[in-house]
mmCIF file of C-alpha atoms and ligand atoms in Angstrom:
data_model
loop_
_atom_site.group_PDB
_atom_site.id
_atom_site.type_symbol
_atom_site.label_atom_id
_atom_site.label_comp_id
_atom_site.label_asym_id
_atom_site.label_seq_id
_atom_site.Cartn_x
_atom_site.Cartn_y
_atom_site.Cartn_z
ATOM 1 C CA UNK A 1 129.034 99.459 80.056
ATOM 2 C CA UNK A 2 126.808 99.764 83.123
ATOM 3 C CA UNK A 3 126.597 96.543 85.072
ATOM 4 C CA UNK A 4 122.938 95.387 85.164
ATOM 5 C CA UNK A 5 123.252 93.920 88.650
ATOM 6 C CA UNK A 6 124.508 97.213 90.129
ATOM 7 C CA UNK A 7 121.785 99.182 91.984
ATOM 8 C CA UNK A 8 120.799 102.579 90.567
ATOM 9 C CA UNK A 9 121.392 105.657 92.675
ATOM 10 C CA UNK A 10 118.161 107.535 92.818
ATOM 11 C CA UNK A 11 115.934 108.220 95.727
ATOM 12 C CA UNK A 12 112.219 107.532 95.548
ATOM 13 C CA UNK A 13 110.349 109.200 98.389
ATOM 14 C CA UNK A 14 108.586 106.971 100.914
ATOM 15 C CA UNK A 15 105.145 108.358 99.977
ATOM 16 C CA UNK A 16 105.661 107.025 96.439
ATOM 17 C CA UNK A 17 106.961 103.674 97.654
ATOM 18 C CA UNK A 18 103.795 103.374 99.753
ATOM 19 C CA UNK A 19 101.489 104.204 96.847
ATOM 20 C CA UNK A 20 99.544 101.280 95.386
ATOM 21 C CA UNK A 21 99.009 102.023 91.691
ATOM 22 C CA UNK A 22 95.408 102.273 90.457
ATOM 23 C CA UNK A 23 94.520 98.647 89.582
ATOM 24 C CA UNK A 24 94.207 98.409 85.785
ATOM 25 C CA UNK A 25 91.607 95.959 84.452
ATOM 26 C CA UNK A 26 92.622 93.390 81.833
ATOM 27 C CA UNK A 27 91.365 93.760 78.252
ATOM 28 C CA UNK A 28 88.052 91.966 77.763
ATOM 29 C CA UNK A 29 89.532 89.635 75.134
ATOM 30 C CA UNK A 30 92.290 88.538 77.558
ATOM 31 C CA UNK A 31 89.774 87.793 80.303
ATOM 32 C CA UNK A 32 87.695 85.737 77.871
ATOM 33 C CA UNK A 33 90.779 83.762 76.877
ATOM 34 C CA UNK A 34 91.965 83.288 80.462
ATOM 35 C CA UNK A 35 88.582 82.146 81.793
ATOM 36 C CA UNK A 36 87.538 80.252 78.660
ATOM 37 C CA UNK A 37 84.369 82.339 78.286
ATOM 38 C CA UNK A 38 82.662 84.007 75.330
ATOM 39 C CA UNK A 39 80.551 87.141 74.920
ATOM 40 C CA UNK A 40 81.581 88.573 78.277
ATOM 41 C CA UNK A 41 79.810 91.757 79.318
ATOM 42 C CA UNK A 42 81.594 94.540 81.161
ATOM 43 C CA UNK A 43 79.490 96.399 83.693
ATOM 44 C CA UNK A 44 82.447 97.585 85.720
ATOM 45 C CA UNK A 45 83.686 100.998 84.599
ATOM 46 C CA UNK A 46 80.575 103.193 84.382
ATOM 47 C CA UNK A 47 80.903 103.576 80.629
ATOM 48 C CA UNK A 48 78.103 104.561 78.261
ATOM 49 C CA UNK A 49 75.750 101.647 77.569
ATOM 50 C CA UNK A 50 74.912 102.879 74.044
ATOM 51 C CA UNK A 51 78.459 103.630 72.878
ATOM 52 C CA UNK A 52 79.622 106.901 71.322
ATOM 53 C CA UNK A 53 77.242 109.248 69.534
ATOM 54 C CA UNK A 54 76.981 108.744 65.779
ATOM 55 C CA UNK A 55 77.696 112.456 65.264
ATOM 56 C CA UNK A 56 80.963 112.093 67.191
ATOM 57 C CA UNK A 57 81.924 108.988 65.206
ATOM 58 C CA UNK A 58 81.339 110.745 61.905
ATOM 59 C CA UNK A 59 83.280 113.856 62.931
ATOM 60 C CA UNK A 60 86.176 111.692 64.128
ATOM 61 C CA UNK A 61 86.290 109.708 60.855
ATOM 62 C CA UNK A 62 86.365 112.933 58.876
ATOM 63 C CA UNK A 63 89.252 114.272 60.975
ATOM 64 C CA UNK A 64 91.550 111.269 60.533
ATOM 65 C CA UNK A 65 93.197 112.740 57.424
ATOM 66 C CA UNK A 66 94.546 115.664 59.474
ATOM 67 C CA UNK A 67 96.307 113.511 62.055
ATOM 68 C CA UNK A 68 99.755 114.528 60.789
ATOM 69 C CA UNK A 69 99.072 117.949 62.397
ATOM 70 C CA UNK A 70 99.458 118.686 66.095
ATOM 71 C CA UNK A 71 96.193 119.258 67.958
ATOM 72 C CA UNK A 72 94.888 122.760 68.587
ATOM 73 C CA UNK A 73 96.734 123.481 71.839
ATOM 74 C CA UNK A 74 94.248 126.167 72.822
ATOM 75 C CA UNK A 75 91.185 123.922 72.403
ATOM 76 C CA UNK A 76 89.584 126.930 70.708
ATOM 77 C CA UNK A 77 86.414 125.352 69.313
ATOM 78 C CA UNK A 78 85.702 123.011 72.190
ATOM 79 C CA UNK A 79 86.197 125.719 74.792
ATOM 80 C CA UNK A 80 84.078 128.131 72.750
ATOM 81 C CA UNK A 81 81.248 125.630 72.503
ATOM 82 C CA UNK A 82 81.383 124.824 76.212
ATOM 83 C CA UNK A 83 81.529 128.510 77.117
ATOM 84 C CA UNK A 84 78.353 129.185 75.072
ATOM 85 C CA UNK A 85 76.600 126.198 76.574
ATOM 86 C CA UNK A 86 77.459 127.118 80.157
ATOM 87 C CA UNK A 87 77.191 130.916 79.918
ATOM 88 C CA UNK A 88 80.812 131.547 80.903
ATOM 89 C CA UNK A 89 83.968 132.716 79.120
ATOM 90 C CA UNK A 90 86.559 130.428 77.512
ATOM 91 C CA UNK A 91 89.137 131.717 79.993
ATOM 92 C CA UNK A 92 87.202 130.030 82.773
ATOM 93 C CA UNK A 93 87.679 126.597 81.162
ATOM 94 C CA UNK A 94 90.682 124.261 81.272
ATOM 95 C CA UNK A 95 90.649 121.146 79.091
ATOM 96 C CA UNK A 96 92.107 117.868 80.266
ATOM 97 C CA UNK A 97 93.042 114.395 79.110
ATOM 98 C CA UNK A 98 89.936 113.135 80.851
ATOM 99 C CA UNK A 99 88.736 114.894 83.981
ATOM 100 C CA UNK A 100 91.390 112.826 85.755
ATOM 101 C CA UNK A 101 93.966 115.199 84.355
ATOM 102 C CA UNK A 102 92.169 118.174 85.894
ATOM 103 C CA UNK A 103 92.439 116.451 89.278
ATOM 104 C CA UNK A 104 96.146 116.052 88.604
ATOM 105 C CA UNK A 105 96.552 119.731 87.591
ATOM 106 C CA UNK A 106 94.778 120.924 90.739
ATOM 107 C CA UNK A 107 96.965 118.785 92.942
ATOM 108 C CA UNK A 108 100.164 119.791 91.155
ATOM 109 C CA UNK A 109 99.346 123.465 91.565
ATOM 110 C CA UNK A 110 97.912 123.519 95.081
ATOM 111 C CA UNK A 111 99.319 120.510 96.984
ATOM 112 C CA UNK A 112 102.877 119.990 98.124
ATOM 113 C CA UNK A 113 104.334 118.082 101.073
ATOM 114 C CA UNK A 114 102.689 119.296 104.249
ATOM 115 C CA UNK A 115 99.494 120.548 102.594
ATOM 116 C CA UNK A 116 96.199 118.744 103.044
ATOM 117 C CA UNK A 117 93.430 117.585 100.742
ATOM 118 C CA UNK A 118 90.117 116.352 102.119
ATOM 119 C CA UNK A 119 88.102 113.620 100.462
ATOM 120 C CA UNK A 120 85.488 111.066 101.516
ATOM 121 C CA UNK A 121 85.637 107.326 101.850
ATOM 122 C CA UNK A 122 84.313 105.600 99.862
ATOM 123 C CA UNK A 123 84.670 108.011 96.989
ATOM 124 C CA UNK A 124 86.636 108.220 93.718
ATOM 125 C CA UNK A 125 90.027 106.647 94.536
ATOM 126 C CA UNK A 126 92.033 108.854 92.195
ATOM 127 C CA UNK A 127 91.874 111.913 94.517
ATOM 128 C CA UNK A 128 93.589 109.998 97.269
ATOM 129 C CA UNK A 129 96.227 108.436 95.046
ATOM 130 C CA UNK A 130 97.209 111.658 93.292
ATOM 131 C CA UNK A 131 97.467 113.575 96.566
ATOM 132 C CA UNK A 132 99.748 110.862 97.886
ATOM 133 C CA UNK A 133 101.806 110.947 94.678
ATOM 134 C CA UNK A 134 102.384 114.664 95.286
ATOM 135 C CA UNK A 135 103.496 114.054 98.881
ATOM 136 C CA UNK A 136 100.398 115.792 100.247
ATOM 137 C CA UNK A 137 98.446 114.785 103.331
ATOM 138 C CA UNK A 138 95.195 112.938 102.685
ATOM 139 C CA UNK A 139 92.451 113.703 105.174
ATOM 140 C CA UNK A 140 89.858 111.057 104.408
ATOM 141 C CA UNK A 141 86.516 111.205 106.170
ATOM 142 C CA UNK A 142 83.811 108.545 106.201
ATOM 143 C CA UNK A 143 80.541 109.058 104.408
ATOM 144 C CA UNK A 144 77.508 109.491 106.611
ATOM 145 C CA UNK A 145 74.732 107.138 105.525
ATOM 146 C CA UNK A 146 76.365 106.868 102.071
ATOM 147 C CA UNK A 147 76.486 110.697 101.621
ATOM 148 C CA UNK A 148 79.374 113.177 101.888
ATOM 149 C CA UNK A 149 79.443 114.323 105.503
ATOM 150 C CA UNK A 150 79.727 118.075 104.894
ATOM 151 C CA UNK A 151 79.646 119.069 108.568
ATOM 152 C CA UNK A 152 82.482 116.733 109.416
ATOM 153 C CA UNK A 153 84.436 117.889 106.359
ATOM 154 C CA UNK A 154 84.047 121.561 107.349
ATOM 155 C CA UNK A 155 85.281 120.829 110.844
ATOM 156 C CA UNK A 156 88.355 118.999 109.478
ATOM 157 C CA UNK A 157 89.589 122.107 107.598
ATOM 158 C CA UNK A 158 92.889 123.485 108.901
ATOM 159 C CA UNK A 159 95.180 126.335 107.756
ATOM 160 C CA UNK A 160 96.966 123.684 105.647
ATOM 161 C CA UNK A 161 93.884 122.508 103.739
ATOM 162 C CA UNK A 162 94.088 123.452 100.080
ATOM 163 C CA UNK A 163 91.570 121.201 98.292
ATOM 164 C CA UNK A 164 88.278 119.526 99.176
ATOM 165 C CA UNK A 165 87.134 116.887 96.690
ATOM 166 C CA UNK A 166 83.412 116.188 96.479
ATOM 167 C CA UNK A 167 82.089 114.038 93.678
ATOM 168 C CA UNK A 168 78.452 114.760 93.003
ATOM 169 C CA UNK A 169 77.025 112.155 92.428
ATOM 170 C CA UNK A 170 79.491 110.205 94.486
ATOM 171 C CA UNK A 171 81.245 107.204 92.976
ATOM 172 C CA UNK A 172 80.578 104.469 94.163
ATOM 173 C CA UNK A 173 77.345 105.281 96.053
ATOM 174 C CA UNK A 174 75.526 107.345 93.396
ATOM 175 C CA UNK A 175 74.279 109.742 96.097
ATOM 176 C CA UNK A 176 74.045 113.511 95.648
ATOM 177 C CA UNK A 177 74.605 116.684 97.655
ATOM 178 C CA UNK A 178 71.566 118.741 98.633
ATOM 179 C CA UNK A 179 71.978 122.427 97.716
ATOM 180 C CA UNK A 180 70.796 123.583 101.153
ATOM 181 C CA UNK A 181 73.519 121.546 102.850
ATOM 182 C CA UNK A 182 76.086 122.818 100.382
ATOM 183 C CA UNK A 183 75.160 126.494 100.861
ATOM 184 C CA UNK A 184 75.541 126.161 104.622
ATOM 185 C CA UNK A 185 78.840 124.315 104.144
ATOM 186 C CA UNK A 186 80.318 126.996 101.844
ATOM 187 C CA UNK A 187 79.483 129.816 104.247
ATOM 188 C CA UNK A 188 81.714 128.378 106.946
ATOM 189 C CA UNK A 189 84.767 127.684 104.811
ATOM 190 C CA UNK A 190 87.834 129.942 104.743
ATOM 191 C CA UNK A 191 89.250 131.354 101.494
ATOM 192 C CA UNK A 192 92.621 129.602 101.366
ATOM 193 C CA UNK A 193 91.170 126.491 99.721
ATOM 194 C CA UNK A 194 89.230 125.270 96.695
ATOM 195 C CA UNK A 195 86.138 123.100 96.731
ATOM 196 C CA UNK A 196 86.330 120.735 93.762
ATOM 197 C CA UNK A 197 82.912 119.501 92.680
ATOM 198 C CA UNK A 198 83.463 116.533 90.414
ATOM 199 C CA UNK A 199 80.396 116.195 88.194
ATOM 200 C CA UNK A 200 81.455 113.163 86.160
ATOM 201 C CA UNK A 201 77.870 111.804 86.337
ATOM 202 C CA UNK A 202 75.863 115.035 86.551
ATOM 203 C CA UNK A 203 74.029 114.502 83.253
ATOM 204 C CA UNK A 204 72.221 111.493 84.760
ATOM 205 C CA UNK A 205 70.890 113.335 87.816
ATOM 206 C CA UNK A 206 67.109 113.706 87.968
ATOM 207 C CA UNK A 207 66.708 115.109 91.490
ATOM 208 C CA UNK A 208 66.211 118.857 91.342
ATOM 209 C CA UNK A 209 67.510 119.601 94.806
ATOM 210 C CA UNK A 210 71.172 119.050 94.017
ATOM 211 C CA UNK A 211 73.885 121.678 93.509
ATOM 212 C CA UNK A 212 74.975 122.802 90.060
ATOM 213 C CA UNK A 213 78.708 123.309 90.255
ATOM 214 C CA UNK A 214 78.979 125.764 87.361
ATOM 215 C CA UNK A 215 76.320 128.019 88.887
ATOM 216 C CA UNK A 216 78.112 127.838 92.272
ATOM 217 C CA UNK A 217 81.402 128.707 90.582
ATOM 218 C CA UNK A 218 79.799 131.821 89.030
ATOM 219 C CA UNK A 219 79.042 133.071 92.558
ATOM 220 C CA UNK A 220 82.017 131.789 94.494
ATOM 221 C CA UNK A 221 85.661 131.877 93.366
ATOM 222 C CA UNK A 222 86.555 128.912 95.545
ATOM 223 C CA UNK A 223 84.399 126.462 93.596
ATOM 224 C CA UNK A 224 85.840 124.408 90.746
ATOM 225 C CA UNK A 225 83.577 122.216 88.603
ATOM 226 C CA UNK A 226 84.921 119.137 86.823
ATOM 227 C CA UNK A 227 83.073 117.486 83.948
ATOM 228 C CA UNK A 228 83.842 114.670 81.537
ATOM 229 C CA UNK A 229 82.938 113.291 78.118
ATOM 230 C CA UNK A 230 83.628 109.744 79.377
ATOM 231 C CA UNK A 231 80.214 108.928 80.808
ATOM 232 C CA UNK A 232 76.976 110.363 79.366
ATOM 233 C CA UNK A 233 78.769 111.397 76.151
ATOM 234 C CA UNK A 234 80.294 107.952 75.618
ATOM 235 C CA UNK A 235 83.840 109.043 74.769
ATOM 236 C CA UNK A 236 85.870 107.421 77.577
ATOM 237 C CA UNK A 237 88.455 106.031 75.155
ATOM 238 C CA UNK A 238 89.260 109.459 73.731
ATOM 239 C CA UNK A 239 90.158 110.949 77.132
ATOM 240 C CA UNK A 240 88.598 114.386 77.310
ATOM 241 C CA UNK A 241 87.244 116.325 80.250
ATOM 242 C CA UNK A 242 87.194 119.914 81.457
ATOM 243 C CA UNK A 243 87.256 122.093 84.501
ATOM 244 C CA UNK A 244 85.300 125.311 85.028
ATOM 245 C CA UNK A 245 86.846 127.749 87.464
ATOM 246 C CA UNK A 246 87.762 131.318 88.235
ATOM 247 C CA UNK A 247 90.062 132.819 85.563
ATOM 248 C CA UNK A 248 92.914 133.249 88.007
ATOM 249 C CA UNK A 249 92.763 129.588 89.048
ATOM 250 C CA UNK A 250 92.522 128.567 85.384
ATOM 251 C CA UNK A 251 95.717 130.494 84.636
ATOM 252 C CA UNK A 252 97.598 128.567 87.319
ATOM 253 C CA UNK A 253 96.381 125.277 85.885
ATOM 254 C CA UNK A 254 97.425 126.366 82.381
ATOM 255 C CA UNK A 255 100.993 126.673 83.684
ATOM 256 C CA UNK A 256 101.225 122.923 84.366
ATOM 257 C CA UNK A 257 99.234 121.780 81.318
ATOM 258 C CA UNK A 258 101.186 120.246 78.432
ATOM 259 C CA UNK A 259 100.495 122.177 75.216
ATOM 260 C CA UNK A 260 98.796 119.280 73.399
ATOM 261 C CA UNK A 261 97.191 117.378 76.264
ATOM 262 C CA UNK A 262 93.858 116.873 74.478
ATOM 263 C CA UNK A 263 94.322 115.196 71.117
ATOM 264 C CA UNK A 264 92.699 116.234 67.848
ATOM 265 C CA UNK A 265 90.131 113.435 67.673
ATOM 266 C CA UNK A 266 89.108 114.012 71.281
ATOM 267 C CA UNK A 267 88.484 117.713 70.663
ATOM 268 C CA UNK A 268 86.555 117.100 67.450
ATOM 269 C CA UNK A 269 84.587 114.191 68.924
ATOM 270 C CA UNK A 270 83.657 116.218 72.004
ATOM 271 C CA UNK A 271 82.408 119.186 69.958
ATOM 272 C CA UNK A 272 80.221 116.871 67.858
ATOM 273 C CA UNK A 273 78.975 114.984 70.937
ATOM 274 C CA UNK A 274 77.773 118.256 72.485
ATOM 275 C CA UNK A 275 75.534 118.710 69.440
ATOM 276 C CA UNK A 276 74.095 115.217 69.673
ATOM 277 C CA UNK A 277 71.244 115.997 72.055
ATOM 278 C CA UNK A 278 69.349 112.930 70.934
ATOM 279 C CA UNK A 279 72.156 110.559 71.894
ATOM 280 C CA UNK A 280 72.465 112.204 75.301
ATOM 281 C CA UNK A 281 68.733 111.913 75.927
ATOM 282 C CA UNK A 282 68.634 108.287 74.753
ATOM 283 C CA UNK A 283 71.554 107.496 77.052
ATOM 284 C CA UNK A 284 69.987 109.107 80.109
ATOM 285 C CA UNK A 285 66.582 107.487 79.440
ATOM 286 C CA UNK A 286 68.160 104.052 78.967
ATOM 287 C CA UNK A 287 70.189 104.460 82.162
ATOM 288 C CA UNK A 288 67.109 105.302 84.219
ATOM 289 C CA UNK A 289 65.175 102.359 82.795
ATOM 290 C CA UNK A 290 68.146 100.184 83.709
ATOM 291 C CA UNK A 291 68.403 101.614 87.239
ATOM 292 C CA UNK A 292 64.718 100.919 87.856
ATOM 293 C CA UNK A 293 64.986 97.402 86.447
ATOM 294 C CA UNK A 294 68.144 96.522 88.369
ATOM 295 C CA UNK A 295 66.851 98.000 91.635
ATOM 296 C CA UNK A 296 63.634 96.026 91.482
ATOM 297 C CA UNK A 297 65.324 92.725 90.599
ATOM 298 C CA UNK A 298 68.184 93.147 93.065
ATOM 299 C CA UNK A 299 65.803 93.894 95.913
ATOM 300 C CA UNK A 300 63.871 90.744 95.007
ATOM 301 C CA UNK A 301 67.157 88.853 95.403
ATOM 302 C CA UNK A 302 67.359 90.227 98.945
ATOM 303 C CA UNK A 303 70.102 92.780 98.223
ATOM 304 C CA UNK A 304 70.176 96.364 99.472
ATOM 305 C CA UNK A 305 70.491 98.851 96.617
ATOM 306 C CA UNK A 306 71.578 102.457 97.234
ATOM 307 C CA UNK A 307 69.278 104.929 95.476
ATOM 308 C CA UNK A 308 71.541 106.130 92.662
ATOM 309 C CA UNK A 309 71.499 109.270 90.513
ATOM 310 C CA UNK A 310 74.295 107.999 88.253
ATOM 311 C CA UNK A 311 74.762 105.239 85.652
ATOM 312 C CA UNK A 312 75.630 102.588 88.232
ATOM 313 C CA UNK A 313 74.210 101.079 91.400
ATOM 314 C CA UNK A 314 75.985 100.152 94.594
ATOM 315 C CA UNK A 315 74.639 96.907 95.980
ATOM 316 C CA UNK A 316 75.057 95.359 99.406
ATOM 317 C CA UNK A 317 74.950 91.657 98.582
ATOM 318 C CA UNK A 318 75.366 90.585 102.219
ATOM 319 C CA UNK A 319 78.297 88.298 101.463
ATOM 320 C CA UNK A 320 81.913 88.470 100.312
ATOM 321 C CA UNK A 321 81.998 90.598 97.172
ATOM 322 C CA UNK A 322 85.360 89.300 95.887
ATOM 323 C CA UNK A 323 84.040 85.717 95.817
ATOM 324 C CA UNK A 324 80.845 86.771 94.065
ATOM 325 C CA UNK A 325 82.820 88.903 91.586
ATOM 326 C CA UNK A 326 85.094 85.916 90.734
ATOM 327 C CA UNK A 327 82.139 83.576 90.239
ATOM 328 C CA UNK A 328 80.257 86.080 88.070
ATOM 329 C CA UNK A 329 83.414 86.603 86.040
ATOM 330 C CA UNK A 330 83.482 82.895 85.231
ATOM 331 C CA UNK A 331 79.983 83.373 83.831
ATOM 332 C CA UNK A 332 81.219 86.234 81.662
ATOM 333 C CA UNK A 333 79.652 89.038 83.717
ATOM 334 C CA UNK A 334 82.152 91.615 84.921
ATOM 335 C CA UNK A 335 81.054 93.846 87.787
ATOM 336 C CA UNK A 336 83.227 95.680 90.330
ATOM 337 C CA UNK A 337 83.882 94.323 93.825
ATOM 338 C CA UNK A 338 84.112 97.267 96.202
ATOM 339 C CA UNK A 339 86.739 95.824 98.541
ATOM 340 C CA UNK A 340 89.307 98.473 97.586
ATOM 341 C CA UNK A 341 86.729 101.073 98.634
ATOM 342 C CA UNK A 342 86.399 99.505 102.087
ATOM 343 C CA UNK A 343 83.071 97.829 101.275
ATOM 344 C CA UNK A 344 83.796 94.078 101.374
ATOM 345 C CA UNK A 345 80.121 93.063 100.929
ATOM 346 C CA UNK A 346 79.283 95.443 98.098
ATOM 347 C CA UNK A 347 79.467 95.283 94.345
ATOM 348 C CA UNK A 348 78.975 98.148 91.902
ATOM 349 C CA UNK A 349 77.072 97.417 88.719
ATOM 350 C CA UNK A 350 77.212 99.780 85.768
ATOM 351 C CA UNK A 351 73.852 99.984 84.020
ATOM 352 C CA UNK A 352 74.025 98.092 80.731
ATOM 353 C CA UNK A 353 71.695 97.397 77.839
ATOM 354 C CA UNK A 354 68.425 95.635 78.807
ATOM 355 C CA UNK A 355 69.746 92.206 77.798
ATOM 356 C CA UNK A 356 72.986 92.821 79.723
ATOM 357 C CA UNK A 357 71.077 93.814 82.848
ATOM 358 C CA UNK A 358 68.980 90.648 82.607
ATOM 359 C CA UNK A 359 72.111 88.521 82.230
ATOM 360 C CA UNK A 360 73.719 90.261 85.194
ATOM 361 C CA UNK A 361 70.724 89.547 87.433
ATOM 362 C CA UNK A 362 70.559 85.914 86.287
ATOM 363 C CA UNK A 363 74.240 85.453 86.977
ATOM 364 C CA UNK A 364 74.071 87.078 90.426
ATOM 365 C CA UNK A 365 71.009 85.010 91.306
ATOM 366 C CA UNK A 366 72.829 81.822 90.325
ATOM 367 C CA UNK A 367 75.994 82.769 92.213
ATOM 368 C CA UNK A 368 74.148 83.773 95.381
ATOM 369 C CA UNK A 369 72.018 80.649 95.394
ATOM 370 C CA UNK A 370 74.528 77.907 94.605
HETATM 371 C C1 PLP B 401 83.830 110.535 90.178
HETATM 372 C C2 PLP B 401 84.676 110.390 88.960
HETATM 373 N N1 PLP B 401 85.414 111.428 88.557
HETATM 374 C C3 PLP B 401 86.192 111.351 87.478
HETATM 375 C C4 PLP B 401 86.263 110.192 86.732
HETATM 376 C C5 PLP B 401 87.240 110.127 85.608
HETATM 377 O O1 PLP B 401 86.726 110.488 84.425
HETATM 378 P P1 PLP B 401 87.621 110.729 83.142
HETATM 379 O O2 PLP B 401 87.400 109.551 82.277
HETATM 380 O O3 PLP B 401 87.074 111.993 82.587
HETATM 381 O O4 PLP B 401 89.058 110.885 83.547
HETATM 382 C C6 PLP B 401 85.519 109.073 87.096
HETATM 383 C C7 PLP B 401 85.627 107.835 86.324
HETATM 384 O O5 PLP B 401 85.216 106.784 86.649
HETATM 385 C C8 PLP B 401 84.708 109.178 88.249
HETATM 386 O O6 PLP B 401 83.991 108.133 88.669
#
């Protein structure tokens, strides 16, 4: 028998040893138990404030009896519905276990040790971590006044650059890319790389001057659009997202995709959610009411609030965010301290229901003033 105290003989590369895993949050019930609190509210993960659509729930319940079957590995109906909605062909769509998996596919296909991926800081942390996990070189550039600095990004491109990640709106700032800036940016870029426009929050955007990734992709083969059902569609727990890209790029991604990466309930729920226009509209309206409410109240508390086009706000609270986060947690209000994003005085608040937003403001007021 193998002796337990004997070391194993495998080599883990240094870039993996250096990688800090994405910090998982504890289940709400555990936090309540640990902190002795009740009725905690979670405004930390940019989830849908209204929950899943009733159409999706019904479709999922009806599909439970077929769970002994494998999922449709081609995602036939979901891709077909998306293709109709977006005016593209099914071959230009790749489905993923959340849009996170599309990020993973892109990195697995295009990044290997020695190749570079450009992203911004602060921005969605997963780009950075997955590039590092693949042994790629992260070129991380600061935002300029809370926006992606496209000029700086363009000048950082080298012959080794393969991917540029731009989330629009950006998480955690909620800021968007102006289409004029993007057009100028695209013109200067070479053709040995892909520009990945991550539109996880695009359904919330009101400003008309921003880029539409799918339209850009129709004109330019280098553009990849990523979308998700986790935010405006309220299906984060099902894990379903998609990428829209040139057919050739899609075929490369299909090579690394597991045959049944998007489960049956996720596919069926997503198709039904696309039909639930009312739920989408209610969600977006409620988010904007919440943004306006939170912005007004937070500014009255003396905080600086970034103008957001997503379902969260980034707030400069002018003091240590970790301490404030801990104190709010003890009150049963869970927000996100932005320390890991290099913003030690900022918290990010996901827009909640009206009563949750009120509670959040009351809690922050108490914490900042005691
Ligand atoms: C910018 C951005 N992209 C992608 C995702 C991941 O979404 P999904 O749940 O589809 O994996 C998130 C989730 O928070 C995000 O903020």
